[in-house]
Amino acid sequence: MDRNLPAGVLGAGTMGSGIAQVLAYSGYDVQLWDLSKEQLDQGMERIQKRLDRLREKGRLSQAEMDQIRSRIHLTPQLEDLAPCEWVIEAVVERLDIKRDLLFQLEKIVGKQTVLATNTSSLSVTSIASSTNHPERVLGLHFFNPAPVMPLVEVVSGMRTDVETVQCAVQFVRTLGKDPVKVADFPGFLVNRIARPFHLEGYRLVGEHVADRAQVDRILRSAGFKMGPFELQDMIGIDVNYAASVSVYEGFFHEPRYRPHIKQRLMVESGSLGQKTGRGHYSREE
Ligand SMILES: NC(=O)c1ccc[n+]([C@@H]2O[C@H](COP(=O)([O-])OP(=O)(O)OC[C@H]3O[C@@H](n4cnc5c(N)ncnc54)[C@H](O)[C@@H]3O)[C@@H](O)[C@H]2O)c1
């Protein structure tokens, strides 16, 4: 499928590289931007590794792989995103940086370009308000790993146009993903509904009702793919803690969202799950 439509991605990290791959796989011509050549090369390496695995499994031919790769153009120049009709921002989770980037980008791209942010926890409304046209800014929240996870939250900021949202829903479908429209509330839908799943797990263990392995096992037997502790080991205990803090603060310290002290201690001790080799299931914890 060759759409030849230009789309931009800001940030070549975990999510940005995954989103660029999804776009290229769906036939878009991608401008992938990051601060430096080094970051861009690392992003491309991640993409290449994932494509190699697909090829080894026989799910992608060499020709298809080459074609996908050829659709991804690396650039440290924001100006190269000028022709893009869609830009998805996936840089580091900092409001000031995201606001500044969109402010700059708006001056470069055309008036019809939709600017999307992949933020997990920041206010889409606040990011959008850094631009002169917040009506064409919205959240497109992909899940990790972006090439695999089907769900994308389509988040309307306070001033996002209805048409922008409708276009985004269609756009997400062209990527073979399932769009879910949500409003700009802390944690959107998925991260919010996941709070009791994770936090009650910590409380059960803290109150000695069950241990971590029991909680995980019982939830798996109830139909969940993973229990909260094994899931946190996979996604990063720090990432999950940041989401907990963000939802708690976003709802003005609503008690039911209060993070657990054990989460903070684990982050402070560097026990972040699989990525550090220490997490809920290592001897140290
Ligand atoms: N990791 C996840 O599981 C996940 C899931 C969904 C959404 N998100 C969101 O996606 C976005 C990116 O997350 P990620 O995990 O890919 O992060 P990451 O740290 O892997 O990548 C961030 C990228 O931003 C780049 N960047 C661009 N401008 C920068 C600047 N001024 N300062 C610092 N870095 C800058 C960095 O070079 C880096 O390549 C965040 O908004 C995050 O909340 C993450």
Tab-separated table of C-alpha atoms and ligand atoms in Angstrom:
chain	number	residue	atom	x	y	z
A	1	MET	CA	0.000	0.000	0.000
A	2	ASP	CA	1.622	3.247	-1.112
A	3	ARG	CA	-0.220	6.352	-0.001
A	4	ASN	CA	2.645	8.746	-0.703
A	5	LEU	CA	1.088	11.106	1.811
A	6	PRO	CA	3.623	12.915	3.932
A	7	ALA	CA	3.327	12.521	7.693
A	8	GLY	CA	5.694	13.709	10.382
A	9	VAL	CA	6.777	12.264	13.704
A	10	LEU	CA	8.598	14.294	16.344
A	11	GLY	CA	10.869	12.203	18.541
A	12	ALA	CA	12.595	8.977	17.517
A	13	GLY	CA	12.492	7.341	20.959
A	14	THR	CA	10.485	4.277	22.027
A	15	MET	CA	7.134	5.638	20.882
A	16	GLY	CA	8.212	7.922	18.033
A	17	SER	CA	10.151	5.147	16.287
A	18	GLY	CA	7.200	2.784	16.734
A	19	ILE	CA	4.710	5.313	15.378
A	20	ALA	CA	6.973	6.092	12.398
A	21	GLN	CA	7.080	2.365	11.651
A	22	VAL	CA	3.277	2.110	11.838
A	23	LEU	CA	2.901	5.048	9.434
A	24	ALA	CA	5.458	3.711	6.954
A	25	TYR	CA	3.941	0.231	7.127
A	26	SER	CA	0.574	1.795	6.225
A	27	GLY	CA	2.090	3.502	3.186
A	28	TYR	CA	2.768	7.003	4.503
A	29	ASP	CA	5.943	8.834	3.605
A	30	VAL	CA	7.393	9.715	7.005
A	31	GLN	CA	9.619	12.575	8.106
A	32	LEU	CA	11.044	11.446	11.448
A	33	TRP	CA	12.511	14.333	13.422
A	34	ASP	CA	14.684	14.355	16.536
A	35	LEU	CA	17.294	16.613	18.105
A	36	SER	CA	20.386	14.902	16.753
A	37	LYS	CA	21.657	12.385	14.228
A	38	GLU	CA	22.521	10.080	17.100
A	39	GLN	CA	18.922	9.971	18.385
A	40	LEU	CA	17.650	9.472	14.845
A	41	ASP	CA	20.068	6.636	14.139
A	42	GLN	CA	19.062	4.913	17.378
A	43	GLY	CA	15.402	5.266	16.405
A	44	MET	CA	16.075	3.770	12.980
A	45	GLU	CA	17.973	0.907	14.590
A	46	ARG	CA	14.927	0.090	16.727
A	47	ILE	CA	12.727	0.097	13.639
A	48	GLN	CA	15.183	-2.091	11.731
A	49	LYS	CA	15.312	-4.647	14.559
A	50	ARG	CA	11.536	-4.935	14.659
A	51	LEU	CA	11.323	-5.247	10.863
A	52	ASP	CA	14.053	-7.903	10.886
A	53	ARG	CA	12.055	-9.932	13.392
A	54	LEU	CA	8.939	-9.705	11.203
A	55	ARG	CA	10.953	-10.824	8.181
A	56	GLU	CA	12.476	-13.741	10.102
A	57	LYS	CA	8.978	-14.841	11.127
A	58	GLY	CA	7.939	-14.701	7.463
A	59	ARG	CA	5.439	-11.894	8.050
A	60	LEU	CA	7.291	-9.453	5.810
A	61	SER	CA	9.259	-10.040	2.610
A	62	GLN	CA	12.659	-8.448	2.015
A	63	ALA	CA	11.090	-6.218	-0.671
A	64	GLU	CA	8.333	-5.048	1.703
A	65	MET	CA	10.877	-4.362	4.385
A	66	ASP	CA	13.006	-2.301	2.010
A	67	GLN	CA	9.954	-0.370	0.907
A	68	ILE	CA	8.922	0.436	4.487
A	69	ARG	CA	12.451	1.569	5.311
A	70	SER	CA	12.624	3.736	2.200
A	71	ARG	CA	9.503	5.605	3.323
A	72	ILE	CA	11.165	6.782	6.554
A	73	HIS	CA	13.308	9.903	6.191
A	74	LEU	CA	15.384	11.024	9.152
A	75	THR	CA	15.828	14.721	9.808
A	76	PRO	CA	17.048	17.034	12.559
A	77	GLN	CA	15.437	19.998	10.711
A	78	LEU	CA	11.870	20.858	11.661
A	79	GLU	CA	11.505	22.657	8.306
A	80	ASP	CA	11.505	19.254	6.563
A	81	LEU	CA	8.072	18.636	8.059
A	82	ALA	CA	6.575	21.516	6.028
A	83	PRO	CA	4.651	19.264	3.556
A	84	CYS	CA	3.215	16.981	6.247
A	85	GLU	CA	-0.549	16.716	6.560
A	86	TRP	CA	-0.282	14.902	9.873
A	87	VAL	CA	2.342	15.410	12.548
A	88	ILE	CA	2.479	13.249	15.655
A	89	GLU	CA	4.591	14.570	18.479
A	90	ALA	CA	6.209	11.892	20.665
A	91	VAL	CA	9.052	13.704	22.407
A	92	VAL	CA	9.960	13.510	26.072
A	93	GLU	CA	7.009	13.939	28.490
A	94	ARG	CA	7.573	17.610	29.358
A	95	LEU	CA	4.909	20.242	28.880
A	96	ASP	CA	7.332	23.099	28.181
A	97	ILE	CA	9.153	21.122	25.471
A	98	LYS	CA	5.967	19.922	23.790
A	99	ARG	CA	4.404	23.386	23.846
A	100	ASP	CA	7.521	24.975	22.424
A	101	LEU	CA	7.817	22.404	19.623
A	102	LEU	CA	4.206	22.779	18.497
A	103	PHE	CA	4.524	26.564	18.657
A	104	GLN	CA	7.516	26.361	16.293
A	105	LEU	CA	5.987	23.720	14.073
A	106	GLU	CA	2.773	25.633	13.482
A	107	LYS	CA	4.782	28.302	11.683
A	108	ILE	CA	6.297	25.684	9.349
A	109	VAL	CA	3.406	23.407	8.333
A	110	GLY	CA	0.324	24.250	6.223
A	111	LYS	CA	-2.952	25.513	7.667
A	112	GLN	CA	-4.690	22.159	7.173
A	113	THR	CA	-2.050	20.134	8.996
A	114	VAL	CA	-3.338	18.311	12.050
A	115	LEU	CA	-0.958	18.385	14.989
A	116	ALA	CA	-1.262	15.441	17.351
A	117	THR	CA	0.448	14.736	20.641
A	118	ASN	CA	1.151	11.258	21.968
A	119	THR	CA	1.315	12.483	25.562
A	120	SER	CA	0.265	9.924	28.184
A	121	SER	CA	-0.350	12.253	31.045
A	122	LEU	CA	-0.147	15.929	30.112
A	123	SER	CA	-3.101	18.128	29.256
A	124	VAL	CA	-3.792	18.091	25.510
A	125	THR	CA	-5.652	21.376	26.028
A	126	SER	CA	-2.554	22.988	27.464
A	127	ILE	CA	-0.299	21.664	24.681
A	128	ALA	CA	-2.818	22.865	22.073
A	129	SER	CA	-3.041	26.321	23.601
A	130	SER	CA	0.604	26.977	22.716
A	131	THR	CA	-0.542	27.275	19.097
A	132	ASN	CA	-2.684	29.872	17.352
A	133	HIS	CA	-5.024	27.155	16.097
A	134	PRO	CA	-5.832	24.800	18.965
A	135	GLU	CA	-8.851	23.584	16.969
A	136	ARG	CA	-6.541	21.451	14.819
A	137	VAL	CA	-4.567	20.007	17.735
A	138	LEU	CA	-5.551	16.795	19.504
A	139	GLY	CA	-4.116	13.784	21.275
A	140	LEU	CA	-3.369	10.533	19.480
A	141	HIS	CA	-2.331	8.250	22.298
A	142	PHE	CA	-0.663	5.101	20.995
A	143	PHE	CA	0.275	2.282	23.339
A	144	ASN	CA	3.612	0.593	23.676
A	145	PRO	CA	4.751	-1.171	21.482
A	146	ALA	CA	3.003	1.005	18.887
A	147	PRO	CA	3.397	-1.447	15.967
A	148	VAL	CA	1.643	-4.166	17.981
A	149	MET	CA	-0.990	-2.504	20.159
A	150	PRO	CA	-4.251	-1.930	18.272
A	151	LEU	CA	-5.801	0.770	20.465
A	152	VAL	CA	-5.278	4.508	19.906
A	153	GLU	CA	-7.037	7.051	22.121
A	154	VAL	CA	-8.205	10.049	20.091
A	155	VAL	CA	-8.233	12.837	22.654
A	156	SER	CA	-10.201	16.062	22.150
A	157	GLY	CA	-8.775	19.103	23.873
A	158	MET	CA	-11.169	21.802	25.063
A	159	ARG	CA	-10.849	23.627	21.749
A	160	THR	CA	-10.309	20.766	19.303
A	161	ASP	CA	-12.709	20.933	16.317
A	162	VAL	CA	-15.214	18.149	15.815
A	163	GLU	CA	-13.937	17.829	12.209
A	164	THR	CA	-10.369	17.416	13.427
A	165	VAL	CA	-11.521	14.546	15.638
A	166	GLN	CA	-13.468	12.928	12.790
A	167	CYS	CA	-10.454	13.187	10.469
A	168	ALA	CA	-8.252	11.705	13.187
A	169	VAL	CA	-10.570	8.728	13.637
A	170	GLN	CA	-10.365	8.040	9.870
A	171	PHE	CA	-6.611	8.563	9.909
A	172	VAL	CA	-6.145	6.072	12.753
A	173	ARG	CA	-8.225	3.532	10.815
A	174	THR	CA	-5.899	3.930	7.805
A	175	LEU	CA	-3.151	2.721	10.159
A	176	GLY	CA	-5.088	-0.472	10.851
A	177	LYS	CA	-5.667	0.637	14.450
A	178	ASP	CA	-8.800	0.940	16.605
A	179	PRO	CA	-9.543	4.564	17.485
A	180	VAL	CA	-11.367	5.341	20.726
A	181	LYS	CA	-12.646	8.891	21.186
A	182	VAL	CA	-12.054	10.288	24.653
A	183	ALA	CA	-12.121	13.668	26.365
A	184	ASP	CA	-9.069	15.401	27.770
A	185	PHE	CA	-9.240	14.237	31.384
A	186	PRO	CA	-6.230	13.036	33.405
A	187	GLY	CA	-5.190	9.543	32.328
A	188	PHE	CA	-7.724	9.720	29.452
A	189	LEU	CA	-9.501	6.355	29.550
A	190	VAL	CA	-6.961	3.549	29.650
A	191	ASN	CA	-4.475	4.960	32.135
A	192	ARG	CA	-7.314	6.050	34.407
A	193	ILE	CA	-9.159	2.760	34.426
A	194	ALA	CA	-5.846	1.001	35.013
A	195	ARG	CA	-5.252	2.919	38.269
A	196	PRO	CA	-7.353	0.696	40.587
A	197	PHE	CA	-5.895	-2.377	38.864
A	198	HIS	CA	-2.384	-1.343	39.880
A	199	LEU	CA	-3.079	0.528	43.115
A	200	GLU	CA	-5.358	-2.070	44.702
A	201	GLY	CA	-2.645	-4.616	43.923
A	202	TYR	CA	-0.180	-2.610	46.020
A	203	ARG	CA	-2.762	-2.175	48.795
A	204	LEU	CA	-3.589	-5.876	48.916
A	205	VAL	CA	0.091	-6.717	49.275
A	206	GLY	CA	0.729	-3.850	51.738
A	207	GLU	CA	-2.133	-5.098	53.929
A	208	HIS	CA	-0.804	-8.689	53.719
A	209	VAL	CA	-3.983	-9.953	52.099
A	210	ALA	CA	-1.925	-11.695	49.415
A	211	ASP	CA	1.561	-11.569	47.959
A	212	ARG	CA	2.443	-10.254	44.515
A	213	ALA	CA	2.559	-13.644	42.827
A	214	GLN	CA	-0.879	-14.523	44.222
A	215	VAL	CA	-2.392	-11.247	43.030
A	216	ASP	CA	-0.940	-11.749	39.547
A	217	ARG	CA	-2.017	-15.386	39.387
A	218	ILE	CA	-5.579	-14.684	40.520
A	219	LEU	CA	-6.031	-11.867	38.025
A	220	ARG	CA	-4.668	-14.039	35.240
A	221	SER	CA	-7.092	-16.791	36.166
A	222	ALA	CA	-9.862	-14.167	36.106
A	223	GLY	CA	-9.061	-13.518	32.432
A	224	PHE	CA	-6.475	-10.722	32.460
A	225	LYS	CA	-3.444	-11.391	30.272
A	226	MET	CA	-1.139	-10.287	33.081
A	227	GLY	CA	-1.466	-9.280	36.718
A	228	PRO	CA	-0.464	-5.777	37.856
A	229	PHE	CA	3.015	-6.635	39.107
A	230	GLU	CA	4.217	-8.613	36.103
A	231	LEU	CA	2.704	-5.949	33.860
A	232	GLN	CA	4.579	-3.194	35.695
A	233	ASP	CA	7.825	-5.127	35.360
A	234	MET	CA	7.234	-5.079	31.620
A	235	ILE	CA	6.134	-1.461	31.112
A	236	GLY	CA	8.463	0.064	33.692
A	237	ILE	CA	7.671	0.671	37.371
A	238	ASP	CA	8.755	4.303	36.901
A	239	VAL	CA	6.409	4.754	33.923
A	240	ASN	CA	3.516	3.320	35.911
A	241	TYR	CA	4.389	5.452	38.947
A	242	ALA	CA	4.498	8.599	36.781
A	243	ALA	CA	1.032	7.744	35.440
A	244	SER	CA	-0.236	7.226	39.011
A	245	VAL	CA	1.128	10.576	40.165
A	246	SER	CA	-0.199	12.342	37.121
A	247	VAL	CA	-3.760	11.001	37.491
A	248	TYR	CA	-3.709	11.715	41.253
A	249	GLU	CA	-2.554	15.280	40.747
A	250	GLY	CA	-4.804	15.797	37.728
A	251	PHE	CA	-7.835	14.996	39.897
A	252	PHE	CA	-6.702	17.393	42.666
A	253	HIS	CA	-5.542	14.619	45.010
A	254	GLU	CA	-8.666	12.505	44.819
A	255	PRO	CA	-7.994	9.815	47.513
A	256	ARG	CA	-9.011	6.837	45.353
A	257	TYR	CA	-6.136	7.626	42.972
A	258	ARG	CA	-3.486	8.112	45.667
A	259	PRO	CA	-0.228	6.370	44.628
A	260	HIS	CA	1.321	3.813	46.984
A	261	ILE	CA	4.535	4.598	48.859
A	262	LYS	CA	6.030	1.290	47.680
A	263	GLN	CA	5.861	2.542	44.090
A	264	ARG	CA	7.986	5.550	44.951
A	265	LEU	CA	10.476	3.482	46.965
A	266	MET	CA	10.965	1.078	44.095
A	267	VAL	CA	11.602	3.940	41.681
A	268	GLU	CA	14.013	5.597	44.135
A	269	SER	CA	15.926	2.331	44.523
A	270	GLY	CA	16.280	1.944	40.737
A	271	SER	CA	14.047	-1.130	40.656
A	272	LEU	CA	12.244	-0.257	37.469
A	273	GLY	CA	11.379	-3.733	36.175
A	274	GLN	CA	12.781	-5.609	33.180
A	275	LYS	CA	14.741	-2.626	31.884
A	276	THR	CA	16.928	-2.542	35.015
A	277	GLY	CA	16.842	-6.276	35.673
A	278	ARG	CA	15.306	-5.559	39.105
A	279	GLY	CA	11.608	-5.326	39.749
A	280	HIS	CA	8.741	-7.040	41.519
A	281	TYR	CA	10.099	-10.521	40.950
A	282	SER	CA	13.785	-10.118	41.792
A	283	ARG	CA	15.343	-11.238	45.073
A	284	GLU	CA	16.208	-7.669	46.183
A	285	GLU	CA	12.545	-6.695	46.268
B	1	LIG	N1	6.914	4.680	26.673
B	1	LIG	C1	5.608	4.396	26.725
B	1	LIG	O1	5.199	3.308	27.144
B	1	LIG	C2	4.617	5.421	26.233
B	1	LIG	C3	3.320	4.987	25.878
B	1	LIG	C4	2.406	5.919	25.366
B	1	LIG	C5	2.776	7.244	25.269
B	1	LIG	N2	4.032	7.656	25.642
B	1	LIG	C6	4.374	9.063	25.481
B	1	LIG	O2	5.158	9.183	24.296
B	1	LIG	C7	6.088	10.265	24.430
B	1	LIG	C8	7.493	9.759	24.200
B	1	LIG	O3	7.765	8.750	25.136
B	1	LIG	P1	8.943	7.706	24.867
B	1	LIG	O4	8.755	6.621	25.855
B	1	LIG	O5	9.034	7.403	23.424
B	1	LIG	O6	10.202	8.572	25.298
B	1	LIG	P2	11.752	8.371	24.879
B	1	LIG	O7	12.536	8.916	26.011
B	1	LIG	O8	12.003	6.980	24.428
B	1	LIG	O9	11.930	9.336	23.608
B	1	LIG	C9	11.811	10.725	23.718
B	1	LIG	C10	12.490	11.350	22.530
B	1	LIG	O10	12.276	12.767	22.583
B	1	LIG	C11	13.410	13.364	22.027
B	1	LIG	N3	13.444	14.807	22.266
B	1	LIG	C12	13.105	15.727	21.335
B	1	LIG	N4	13.248	16.964	21.817
B	1	LIG	C13	13.712	16.845	23.068
B	1	LIG	C14	14.076	17.774	24.063
B	1	LIG	N5	13.984	19.093	23.869
B	1	LIG	N6	14.516	17.301	25.244
B	1	LIG	C15	14.599	15.970	25.465
B	1	LIG	N7	14.277	15.039	24.532
B	1	LIG	C16	13.813	15.461	23.367
B	1	LIG	C17	14.560	12.566	22.603
B	1	LIG	O11	15.745	12.775	21.844
B	1	LIG	C18	14.015	11.134	22.505
B	1	LIG	O12	14.396	10.526	21.279
B	1	LIG	C19	5.831	10.845	25.817
B	1	LIG	O13	4.941	11.910	25.696
B	1	LIG	C20	5.194	9.682	26.572
B	1	LIG	O14	4.368	10.110	27.612
B	1	LIG	C21	4.957	6.764	26.115
